[in-house]
mmCIF file of C-alpha atoms and ligand atoms in Angstrom:
data_model
loop_
_atom_site.group_PDB
_atom_site.id
_atom_site.type_symbol
_atom_site.label_atom_id
_atom_site.label_comp_id
_atom_site.label_asym_id
_atom_site.label_seq_id
_atom_site.Cartn_x
_atom_site.Cartn_y
_atom_site.Cartn_z
ATOM 1 C CA MET A 1 4.201 7.416 -20.923
ATOM 2 C CA ILE A 2 6.887 4.768 -20.663
ATOM 3 C CA ASN A 3 7.195 2.170 -23.443
ATOM 4 C CA ASP A 4 3.921 3.499 -24.882
ATOM 5 C CA LYS A 5 2.115 2.670 -21.677
ATOM 6 C CA GLN A 6 0.553 4.963 -19.122
ATOM 7 C CA VAL A 7 2.290 4.921 -15.761
ATOM 8 C CA LEU A 8 0.766 3.603 -12.561
ATOM 9 C CA TYR A 9 2.359 4.157 -9.164
ATOM 10 C CA SER A 10 1.676 2.803 -5.700
ATOM 11 C CA GLY A 11 3.402 1.483 -2.623
ATOM 12 C CA MET A 12 3.067 0.478 0.985
ATOM 13 C CA GLN A 13 4.825 1.568 4.101
ATOM 14 C CA ALA A 14 7.411 -0.843 5.401
ATOM 15 C CA THR A 15 5.875 -1.040 8.852
ATOM 16 C CA GLY A 16 3.722 -3.566 10.612
ATOM 17 C CA ASN A 17 2.840 -6.960 9.284
ATOM 18 C CA LEU A 18 0.675 -6.977 6.196
ATOM 19 C CA THR A 19 -2.816 -8.332 6.759
ATOM 20 C CA ILE A 20 -5.271 -10.068 4.462
ATOM 21 C CA GLY A 21 -6.893 -6.623 4.321
ATOM 22 C CA ASN A 22 -3.778 -5.235 2.594
ATOM 23 C CA TYR A 23 -3.691 -8.255 0.309
ATOM 24 C CA LEU A 24 -7.366 -8.452 -0.687
ATOM 25 C CA GLY A 25 -7.822 -4.687 -0.707
ATOM 26 C CA ALA A 26 -4.691 -3.701 -2.629
ATOM 27 C CA LEU A 27 -1.881 -6.102 -3.450
ATOM 28 C CA LYS A 28 -4.068 -8.731 -5.119
ATOM 29 C CA ASN A 29 -5.423 -6.098 -7.486
ATOM 30 C CA TRP A 30 -1.943 -4.933 -8.458
ATOM 31 C CA LEU A 31 -0.876 -8.296 -9.829
ATOM 32 C CA THR A 32 -2.178 -7.919 -13.374
ATOM 33 C CA LEU A 33 -1.941 -4.146 -13.823
ATOM 34 C CA ASN A 34 1.388 -4.449 -15.638
ATOM 35 C CA GLU A 35 -0.436 -5.909 -18.631
ATOM 36 C CA GLU A 36 -1.884 -2.491 -19.298
ATOM 37 C CA TYR A 37 0.328 -0.038 -17.428
ATOM 38 C CA GLU A 38 3.979 0.572 -16.709
ATOM 39 C CA CYS A 39 3.896 -0.112 -12.983
ATOM 40 C CA PHE A 40 6.038 1.115 -10.109
ATOM 41 C CA PHE A 41 5.530 -0.258 -6.608
ATOM 42 C CA GLY A 42 7.599 1.168 -3.791
ATOM 43 C CA VAL A 43 8.695 -0.138 -0.435
ATOM 44 C CA MET A 44 8.026 3.173 1.314
ATOM 45 C CA ASP A 45 10.713 3.044 3.952
ATOM 46 C CA LEU A 46 11.294 6.811 4.209
ATOM 47 C CA HIS A 47 7.672 7.303 5.166
ATOM 48 C CA SER A 48 8.063 4.683 7.896
ATOM 49 C CA LEU A 49 10.626 6.834 9.666
ATOM 50 C CA THR A 50 7.920 9.286 10.719
ATOM 51 C CA VAL A 51 7.482 6.757 13.535
ATOM 52 C CA ARG A 52 10.477 5.571 15.601
ATOM 53 C CA GLN A 53 11.876 2.295 14.305
ATOM 54 C CA ASN A 54 14.309 -0.152 15.775
ATOM 55 C CA PRO A 55 17.066 -0.145 13.107
ATOM 56 C CA ALA A 56 17.720 -3.896 12.968
ATOM 57 C CA GLU A 57 14.020 -4.760 12.883
ATOM 58 C CA PHE A 58 13.233 -2.016 10.423
ATOM 59 C CA ARG A 59 15.909 -3.206 8.000
ATOM 60 C CA LYS A 60 14.308 -6.658 8.082
ATOM 61 C CA LYS A 61 10.754 -5.406 7.780
ATOM 62 C CA ALA A 62 11.483 -3.397 4.657
ATOM 63 C CA LYS A 63 13.252 -6.282 2.987
ATOM 64 C CA ASN A 64 10.457 -8.632 4.005
ATOM 65 C CA LEU A 65 7.933 -6.358 2.352
ATOM 66 C CA PHE A 66 9.935 -6.498 -0.874
ATOM 67 C CA ILE A 67 10.004 -10.305 -0.729
ATOM 68 C CA LEU A 68 6.328 -10.440 0.148
ATOM 69 C CA TYR A 69 5.378 -8.338 -2.880
ATOM 70 C CA ILE A 70 7.032 -10.984 -5.033
ATOM 71 C CA ALA A 71 5.724 -13.965 -3.052
ATOM 72 C CA ALA A 72 2.214 -12.563 -3.466
ATOM 73 C CA GLY A 73 2.676 -12.679 -7.221
ATOM 74 C CA LEU A 74 4.059 -9.307 -8.347
ATOM 75 C CA ASP A 75 6.528 -10.087 -11.110
ATOM 76 C CA PRO A 76 9.775 -8.165 -10.432
ATOM 77 C CA LYS A 77 10.728 -8.298 -14.109
ATOM 78 C CA LYS A 78 7.454 -6.807 -15.308
ATOM 79 C CA ASN A 79 6.957 -4.315 -12.485
ATOM 80 C CA CYS A 80 9.471 -1.943 -11.012
ATOM 81 C CA ILE A 81 9.463 -2.925 -7.339
ATOM 82 C CA TYR A 82 12.022 -0.898 -5.455
ATOM 83 C CA PHE A 83 13.043 0.804 -2.225
ATOM 84 C CA GLN A 84 12.051 4.450 -1.895
ATOM 85 C CA SER A 85 15.175 5.194 0.176
ATOM 86 C CA HIS A 86 17.469 3.775 -2.522
ATOM 87 C CA VAL A 87 16.448 6.478 -4.960
ATOM 88 C CA SER A 88 17.640 9.740 -3.450
ATOM 89 C CA ALA A 89 15.581 11.763 -5.913
ATOM 90 C CA HIS A 90 12.563 11.153 -3.656
ATOM 91 C CA ALA A 91 14.025 13.123 -0.768
ATOM 92 C CA GLU A 92 15.355 15.817 -3.076
ATOM 93 C CA LEU A 93 12.121 16.389 -4.938
ATOM 94 C CA ALA A 94 10.253 16.372 -1.617
ATOM 95 C CA TRP A 95 12.332 19.382 -0.551
ATOM 96 C CA LEU A 96 11.621 21.244 -3.770
ATOM 97 C CA LEU A 97 7.902 20.494 -3.456
ATOM 98 C CA ASN A 98 7.924 21.610 0.186
ATOM 99 C CA CYS A 99 8.499 25.085 -1.186
ATOM 100 C CA PHE A 100 5.297 24.775 -3.199
ATOM 101 C CA THR A 101 3.107 23.449 -0.419
ATOM 102 C CA TYR A 102 1.263 25.631 2.051
ATOM 103 C CA VAL A 103 1.224 25.040 5.781
ATOM 104 C CA GLY A 104 -2.490 25.751 5.641
ATOM 105 C CA GLU A 105 -3.204 22.857 3.302
ATOM 106 C CA LEU A 106 -1.026 20.447 5.293
ATOM 107 C CA ASN A 107 -2.918 21.506 8.409
ATOM 108 C CA ARG A 108 -6.103 20.258 6.805
ATOM 109 C CA MET A 109 -4.824 16.707 6.286
ATOM 110 C CA THR A 110 -7.024 14.431 8.362
ATOM 111 C CA GLN A 111 -4.369 11.719 8.579
ATOM 112 C CA PHE A 112 -1.919 14.184 10.116
ATOM 113 C CA LYS A 113 -4.501 15.223 12.682
ATOM 114 C CA ASP A 114 -5.268 11.584 13.516
ATOM 115 C CA LYS A 115 -1.626 10.560 13.772
ATOM 116 C CA ALA A 116 -0.684 13.638 15.776
ATOM 117 C CA ALA A 117 -3.457 12.853 18.230
ATOM 118 C CA LYS A 118 -2.228 9.252 18.527
ATOM 119 C CA HIS A 119 1.491 10.050 18.879
ATOM 120 C CA LYS A 120 1.481 13.172 21.008
ATOM 121 C CA ASP A 121 5.065 12.483 22.111
ATOM 122 C CA ASN A 122 6.472 12.548 18.567
ATOM 123 C CA ILE A 123 4.666 15.018 16.320
ATOM 124 C CA ASN A 124 7.675 15.488 14.063
ATOM 125 C CA ALA A 125 7.917 17.633 10.955
ATOM 126 C CA GLY A 126 8.162 14.495 8.818
ATOM 127 C CA LEU A 127 4.684 13.522 9.924
ATOM 128 C CA PHE A 128 3.504 16.970 8.882
ATOM 129 C CA THR A 129 5.187 16.907 5.449
ATOM 130 C CA TYR A 130 4.399 13.224 4.835
ATOM 131 C CA PRO A 131 2.020 14.134 1.968
ATOM 132 C CA VAL A 132 4.766 16.149 0.254
ATOM 133 C CA LEU A 133 7.078 13.133 0.153
ATOM 134 C CA MET A 134 4.166 11.135 -1.178
ATOM 135 C CA ALA A 135 3.640 13.747 -3.890
ATOM 136 C CA ALA A 136 7.326 13.442 -4.777
ATOM 137 C CA ASP A 137 6.983 9.640 -5.037
ATOM 138 C CA ILE A 138 4.166 9.928 -7.511
ATOM 139 C CA LEU A 139 5.316 12.933 -9.547
ATOM 140 C CA LEU A 140 8.882 11.649 -10.041
ATOM 141 C CA TYR A 141 7.542 8.874 -12.265
ATOM 142 C CA GLN A 142 5.081 11.142 -14.088
ATOM 143 C CA ALA A 143 2.386 8.738 -12.959
ATOM 144 C CA ASP A 144 -0.979 8.859 -14.706
ATOM 145 C CA PHE A 145 -2.724 6.687 -12.128
ATOM 146 C CA VAL A 146 -2.470 5.954 -8.441
ATOM 147 C CA PRO A 147 -4.595 3.203 -6.924
ATOM 148 C CA VAL A 148 -5.324 4.395 -3.406
ATOM 149 C CA GLY A 149 -7.754 3.551 -0.696
ATOM 150 C CA LYS A 150 -10.121 6.039 0.886
ATOM 151 C CA ASP A 151 -7.599 6.917 3.588
ATOM 152 C CA GLN A 152 -5.088 8.158 0.993
ATOM 153 C CA LYS A 153 -7.519 10.090 -1.198
ATOM 154 C CA GLN A 154 -6.764 13.406 0.429
ATOM 155 C CA HIS A 155 -3.038 12.824 -0.131
ATOM 156 C CA LEU A 156 -3.618 12.250 -3.809
ATOM 157 C CA GLU A 157 -5.664 15.430 -3.993
ATOM 158 C CA ILE A 158 -2.858 17.491 -2.482
ATOM 159 C CA THR A 159 -0.438 15.812 -4.908
ATOM 160 C CA ARG A 160 -2.585 17.024 -7.785
ATOM 161 C CA ASP A 161 -2.753 20.536 -6.303
ATOM 162 C CA ILE A 162 1.031 20.683 -5.908
ATOM 163 C CA ALA A 163 1.584 19.389 -9.450
ATOM 164 C CA GLU A 164 -0.816 21.925 -10.909
ATOM 165 C CA ARG A 165 0.780 24.730 -8.900
ATOM 166 C CA VAL A 166 4.269 23.884 -10.149
ATOM 167 C CA ASN A 167 2.980 23.491 -13.698
ATOM 168 C CA ALA A 168 1.288 26.894 -13.505
ATOM 169 C CA VAL A 169 4.591 28.558 -12.622
ATOM 170 C CA TYR A 170 7.046 26.648 -14.832
ATOM 171 C CA GLY A 171 5.003 25.191 -17.657
ATOM 172 C CA ASP A 172 4.554 21.506 -18.209
ATOM 173 C CA VAL A 173 6.649 19.844 -15.510
ATOM 174 C CA PHE A 174 4.486 17.087 -14.047
ATOM 175 C CA THR A 175 1.772 14.747 -15.195
ATOM 176 C CA VAL A 176 -1.213 15.397 -12.931
ATOM 177 C CA PRO A 177 -2.156 11.949 -11.563
ATOM 178 C CA GLU A 178 -5.663 10.557 -11.396
ATOM 179 C CA PRO A 179 -6.982 8.164 -8.780
ATOM 180 C CA PHE A 180 -7.209 4.663 -10.191
ATOM 181 C CA PHE A 181 -10.465 2.853 -9.679
ATOM 182 C CA GLY A 182 -9.777 -0.551 -11.088
ATOM 183 C CA LYS A 183 -11.656 -3.544 -9.931
ATOM 184 C CA ALA A 184 -12.624 -2.364 -6.464
ATOM 185 C CA GLY A 185 -10.537 -4.007 -3.786
ATOM 186 C CA THR A 186 -12.449 -5.648 -0.989
ATOM 187 C CA LYS A 187 -12.491 -3.630 2.177
ATOM 188 C CA ILE A 188 -11.761 -5.999 5.047
ATOM 189 C CA MET A 189 -12.744 -5.053 8.576
ATOM 190 C CA SER A 190 -11.298 -6.043 11.939
ATOM 191 C CA LEU A 191 -12.428 -9.466 13.198
ATOM 192 C CA GLN A 192 -12.863 -7.997 16.660
ATOM 193 C CA GLU A 193 -14.405 -4.641 15.756
ATOM 194 C CA PRO A 194 -16.071 -5.164 12.400
ATOM 195 C CA THR A 195 -16.954 -1.497 12.012
ATOM 196 C CA GLN A 196 -13.214 -0.611 11.921
ATOM 197 C CA LYS A 197 -10.852 -1.352 9.070
ATOM 198 C CA MET A 198 -8.504 -4.309 9.593
ATOM 199 C CA SER A 199 -5.204 -2.647 10.335
ATOM 200 C CA LYS A 200 -1.614 -3.816 10.314
ATOM 201 C CA SER A 201 -0.939 -1.624 13.337
ATOM 202 C CA ASP A 202 -3.921 -2.805 15.419
ATOM 203 C CA GLU A 203 -2.964 -3.298 19.049
ATOM 204 C CA ASN A 204 -5.217 -6.335 19.311
ATOM 205 C CA PRO A 205 -3.622 -9.047 17.117
ATOM 206 C CA ASN A 206 -6.874 -11.040 17.153
ATOM 207 C CA GLY A 207 -8.522 -8.395 15.002
ATOM 208 C CA SER A 208 -6.206 -9.009 12.046
ATOM 209 C CA ILE A 209 -5.125 -12.004 10.002
ATOM 210 C CA TYR A 210 -1.497 -11.451 9.051
ATOM 211 C CA LEU A 211 -0.185 -12.856 5.807
ATOM 212 C CA MET A 212 2.353 -14.823 7.813
ATOM 213 C CA ASP A 213 -0.103 -16.326 10.334
ATOM 214 C CA ASP A 214 0.117 -20.122 10.475
ATOM 215 C CA PRO A 215 -3.005 -22.259 9.923
ATOM 216 C CA ASP A 216 -3.646 -22.867 13.643
ATOM 217 C CA THR A 217 -3.520 -19.165 14.380
ATOM 218 C CA ILE A 218 -5.866 -18.435 11.499
ATOM 219 C CA VAL A 219 -8.402 -21.020 12.704
ATOM 220 C CA ARG A 220 -8.192 -19.695 16.254
ATOM 221 C CA LYS A 221 -8.658 -16.062 15.197
ATOM 222 C CA PHE A 222 -11.707 -16.873 13.090
ATOM 223 C CA LYS A 223 -13.197 -18.897 15.941
ATOM 224 C CA ARG A 224 -12.940 -15.794 18.111
ATOM 225 C CA ALA A 225 -14.206 -13.432 15.445
ATOM 226 C CA VAL A 226 -17.108 -11.262 16.530
ATOM 227 C CA THR A 227 -20.393 -12.256 14.910
ATOM 228 C CA ASP A 228 -23.821 -10.842 15.434
ATOM 229 C CA SER A 229 -26.851 -11.934 17.380
ATOM 230 C CA PHE A 230 -29.062 -12.898 14.447
ATOM 231 C CA SER A 231 -27.757 -16.473 14.056
ATOM 232 C CA GLU A 232 -28.238 -16.106 10.345
ATOM 233 C CA ILE A 233 -25.485 -15.972 7.715
ATOM 234 C CA ARG A 234 -26.585 -13.067 5.619
ATOM 235 C CA TYR A 235 -24.850 -10.026 4.179
ATOM 236 C CA SER A 236 -26.410 -6.903 5.678
ATOM 237 C CA GLU A 237 -25.560 -3.642 7.352
ATOM 238 C CA GLU A 238 -27.017 -4.822 10.664
ATOM 239 C CA GLN A 239 -24.568 -7.722 10.681
ATOM 240 C CA PRO A 240 -21.136 -6.176 10.154
ATOM 241 C CA GLY A 241 -19.309 -9.157 11.674
ATOM 242 C CA VAL A 242 -20.963 -11.829 9.550
ATOM 243 C CA SER A 243 -20.844 -9.607 6.466
ATOM 244 C CA ASN A 244 -17.101 -9.154 6.893
ATOM 245 C CA LEU A 245 -16.609 -12.917 7.150
ATOM 246 C CA LEU A 246 -18.694 -13.367 4.008
ATOM 247 C CA GLU A 247 -16.526 -10.806 2.206
ATOM 248 C CA ILE A 248 -13.373 -12.627 3.239
ATOM 249 C CA TYR A 249 -14.813 -15.990 2.254
ATOM 250 C CA SER A 250 -15.979 -14.686 -1.100
ATOM 251 C CA ALA A 251 -12.662 -12.991 -1.923
ATOM 252 C CA CYS A 252 -10.603 -16.049 -0.955
ATOM 253 C CA SER A 253 -12.781 -18.763 -2.477
ATOM 254 C CA GLY A 254 -14.003 -16.859 -5.527
ATOM 255 C CA THR A 255 -17.613 -17.588 -4.551
ATOM 256 C CA PRO A 256 -19.959 -14.621 -5.075
ATOM 257 C CA ILE A 257 -21.491 -13.404 -1.803
ATOM 258 C CA ALA A 258 -25.037 -14.400 -2.790
ATOM 259 C CA ASP A 259 -23.879 -17.966 -3.534
ATOM 260 C CA ALA A 260 -22.018 -18.105 -0.234
ATOM 261 C CA GLU A 261 -25.177 -17.061 1.617
ATOM 262 C CA LYS A 262 -27.001 -19.991 0.011
ATOM 263 C CA GLU A 263 -24.140 -22.365 0.717
ATOM 264 C CA PHE A 264 -24.323 -21.587 4.448
ATOM 265 C CA GLU A 265 -28.101 -21.298 4.758
ATOM 266 C CA GLY A 266 -29.272 -23.021 7.914
ATOM 267 C CA ARG A 267 -25.731 -23.784 9.054
ATOM 268 C CA GLY A 268 -24.187 -22.556 12.276
ATOM 269 C CA TYR A 269 -21.552 -19.901 12.872
ATOM 270 C CA GLY A 270 -19.028 -22.524 13.973
ATOM 271 C CA GLU A 271 -19.117 -24.376 10.695
ATOM 272 C CA PHE A 272 -19.153 -21.143 8.739
ATOM 273 C CA LYS A 273 -16.088 -19.794 10.521
ATOM 274 C CA GLU A 274 -14.197 -23.005 9.864
ATOM 275 C CA ALA A 275 -14.953 -22.700 6.165
ATOM 276 C CA VAL A 276 -13.764 -19.088 6.124
ATOM 277 C CA ALA A 277 -10.530 -20.092 7.852
ATOM 278 C CA GLU A 278 -9.964 -22.888 5.319
ATOM 279 C CA ALA A 279 -10.520 -20.524 2.398
ATOM 280 C CA VAL A 280 -8.023 -18.042 3.831
ATOM 281 C CA ILE A 281 -5.440 -20.751 4.503
ATOM 282 C CA SER A 282 -5.712 -21.994 0.930
ATOM 283 C CA VAL A 283 -4.790 -18.511 -0.290
ATOM 284 C CA LEU A 284 -2.048 -17.797 2.244
ATOM 285 C CA LYS A 285 -0.283 -21.159 2.290
ATOM 286 C CA PRO A 286 1.232 -20.955 -1.235
ATOM 287 C CA MET A 287 2.262 -17.357 -0.568
ATOM 288 C CA GLN A 288 3.963 -18.343 2.686
ATOM 289 C CA ASP A 289 5.787 -21.230 1.020
ATOM 290 C CA GLU A 290 7.037 -18.956 -1.738
ATOM 291 C CA TYR A 291 8.040 -16.360 0.833
ATOM 292 C CA ALA A 292 10.074 -18.946 2.739
ATOM 293 C CA ARG A 293 11.741 -20.128 -0.465
ATOM 294 C CA LEU A 294 12.633 -16.587 -1.615
ATOM 295 C CA SER A 295 13.914 -15.635 1.826
ATOM 296 C CA GLY A 296 16.572 -18.309 1.410
ATOM 297 C CA GLU A 297 17.717 -16.891 -1.939
ATOM 298 C CA LYS A 298 19.592 -13.881 -0.646
ATOM 299 C CA ALA A 299 21.818 -13.276 -3.672
ATOM 300 C CA TYR A 300 18.871 -13.548 -6.040
ATOM 301 C CA ILE A 301 16.784 -11.108 -3.999
ATOM 302 C CA ASP A 302 19.630 -8.609 -3.673
ATOM 303 C CA GLY A 303 20.158 -8.815 -7.423
ATOM 304 C CA LEU A 304 16.492 -8.026 -8.034
ATOM 305 C CA ILE A 305 16.649 -5.095 -5.635
ATOM 306 C CA ARG A 306 19.703 -3.672 -7.386
ATOM 307 C CA GLU A 307 18.155 -4.064 -10.825
ATOM 308 C CA ASN A 308 14.837 -2.494 -9.857
ATOM 309 C CA ASP A 309 16.422 0.334 -7.856
ATOM 310 C CA GLU A 310 18.432 1.248 -10.927
ATOM 311 C CA LYS A 311 15.407 1.238 -13.180
ATOM 312 C CA ALA A 312 13.470 3.443 -10.757
ATOM 313 C CA ALA A 313 16.416 5.823 -10.375
ATOM 314 C CA TYR A 314 16.676 6.211 -14.143
ATOM 315 C CA TYR A 315 13.131 7.529 -14.481
ATOM 316 C CA ALA A 316 13.169 9.473 -11.217
ATOM 317 C CA ASN A 317 16.401 11.298 -12.052
ATOM 318 C CA LYS A 318 15.095 12.220 -15.460
ATOM 319 C CA THR A 319 12.197 14.086 -13.837
ATOM 320 C CA LEU A 320 14.399 15.556 -11.127
ATOM 321 C CA ARG A 321 16.827 17.025 -13.696
ATOM 322 C CA LYS A 322 13.904 18.626 -15.489
ATOM 323 C CA VAL A 323 12.541 20.143 -12.262
ATOM 324 C CA ARG A 324 15.943 21.481 -11.185
ATOM 325 C CA LYS A 325 16.396 23.158 -14.519
ATOM 326 C CA LYS A 326 12.897 24.631 -14.589
ATOM 327 C CA MET A 327 13.319 25.999 -11.057
ATOM 328 C CA GLY A 328 16.566 27.706 -11.965
ATOM 329 C CA LEU A 329 19.169 25.696 -10.071
ATOM 330 C CA ASN A 330 22.596 25.991 -11.638
ATOM 331 C CA GLU A 331 23.885 23.154 -13.758
ATOM 332 C CA ILE A 332 27.659 23.181 -14.208
ATOM 333 C CA PRO A 333 29.010 20.859 -16.894
ATOM 334 C CA ARG A 334 31.531 18.421 -15.410
HETATM 335 N N1 LIG B 1 0.913 6.636 2.349
HETATM 336 C C1 LIG B 1 0.661 5.368 1.714
HETATM 337 C C2 LIG B 1 -0.013 4.446 2.721
HETATM 338 O O1 LIG B 1 0.243 4.535 3.904
HETATM 339 C C3 LIG B 1 1.929 4.741 1.212
HETATM 340 C C4 LIG B 1 2.521 5.576 0.132
HETATM 341 C C5 LIG B 1 3.624 6.360 0.199
HETATM 342 C C6 LIG B 1 2.003 5.690 -1.188
HETATM 343 N N2 LIG B 1 3.860 6.963 -0.993
HETATM 344 C C7 LIG B 1 2.896 6.587 -1.864
HETATM 345 C C8 LIG B 1 0.892 5.157 -1.853
HETATM 346 C C9 LIG B 1 2.661 6.948 -3.190
HETATM 347 C C10 LIG B 1 0.665 5.512 -3.167
HETATM 348 C C11 LIG B 1 1.558 6.410 -3.831
HETATM 349 O O2 LIG B 1 -0.787 3.603 2.309
#
């Protein structure tokens, strides 16, 4: 508990361009959580280093993610939005937790297996211990809740196992976090392969709408979006392409899916796709304007980063001191 509120923790890796899938599926649902919870949202830049990064680009990407969080509507005074790498307790706790994590359980992580298969030339130890760093992120803040998508569920489970293992040895050290099922985020699929999740690291840029895409690009991508051969705008499993477009339209316009089906009854795909593009543009445009404005306010942004880093470090170091003591590391008064 912090300020009599339960703690909620989440974050995104600082790689790739965020897509409307990241926004509609996660970020949008984070915006009001601070009313009920003490919220921490990280720019997970240490995790990003499991893949080779160009230093200059990487520095920009991570900062852009921070600005984007705020442009999307996360209030940096009411949420602790900070850089994972600026709080050294993350790396330190990750080491300590490494000693309480079994190779066997890491070997069972499906994301590791997938990533190792994709990046055969760089199967580094960081990729293998990725879930341990993630456990450190969450446990440092004694988080009660972690909103995660399906792909991160296994990582939250191992976090709980590690927390319980440490608690069993040393007594009450960590809060064991629960998955957070708030209002379900919308799962957005690729526009080109509607049975696959829209991904920020997709090789085909036409499959994803990036938060920074300009209106022309958005219109063009929707025009090319894969539909189905039923020539009917209806939400159904046999029509993954059309259903995905309906989801996007509904999430961006606030129209329930059933109403949207009626709205487009008897109308063609062309018209429908234009309407979807318009709805998306109306959501992204204000965000992009705010992003551009904030990007010009360097001193203000740096001030926010400093402030939030400090707040995060305060809570993280409190937990780290407790863990060090429980594990029997020497403390010498200075
Ligand atoms: N692994 C998460 C992802 O790729 C990002 C992440 C890192 C995270 N640490 C976290 C998410 C802690 C929630 C909590 O989406």
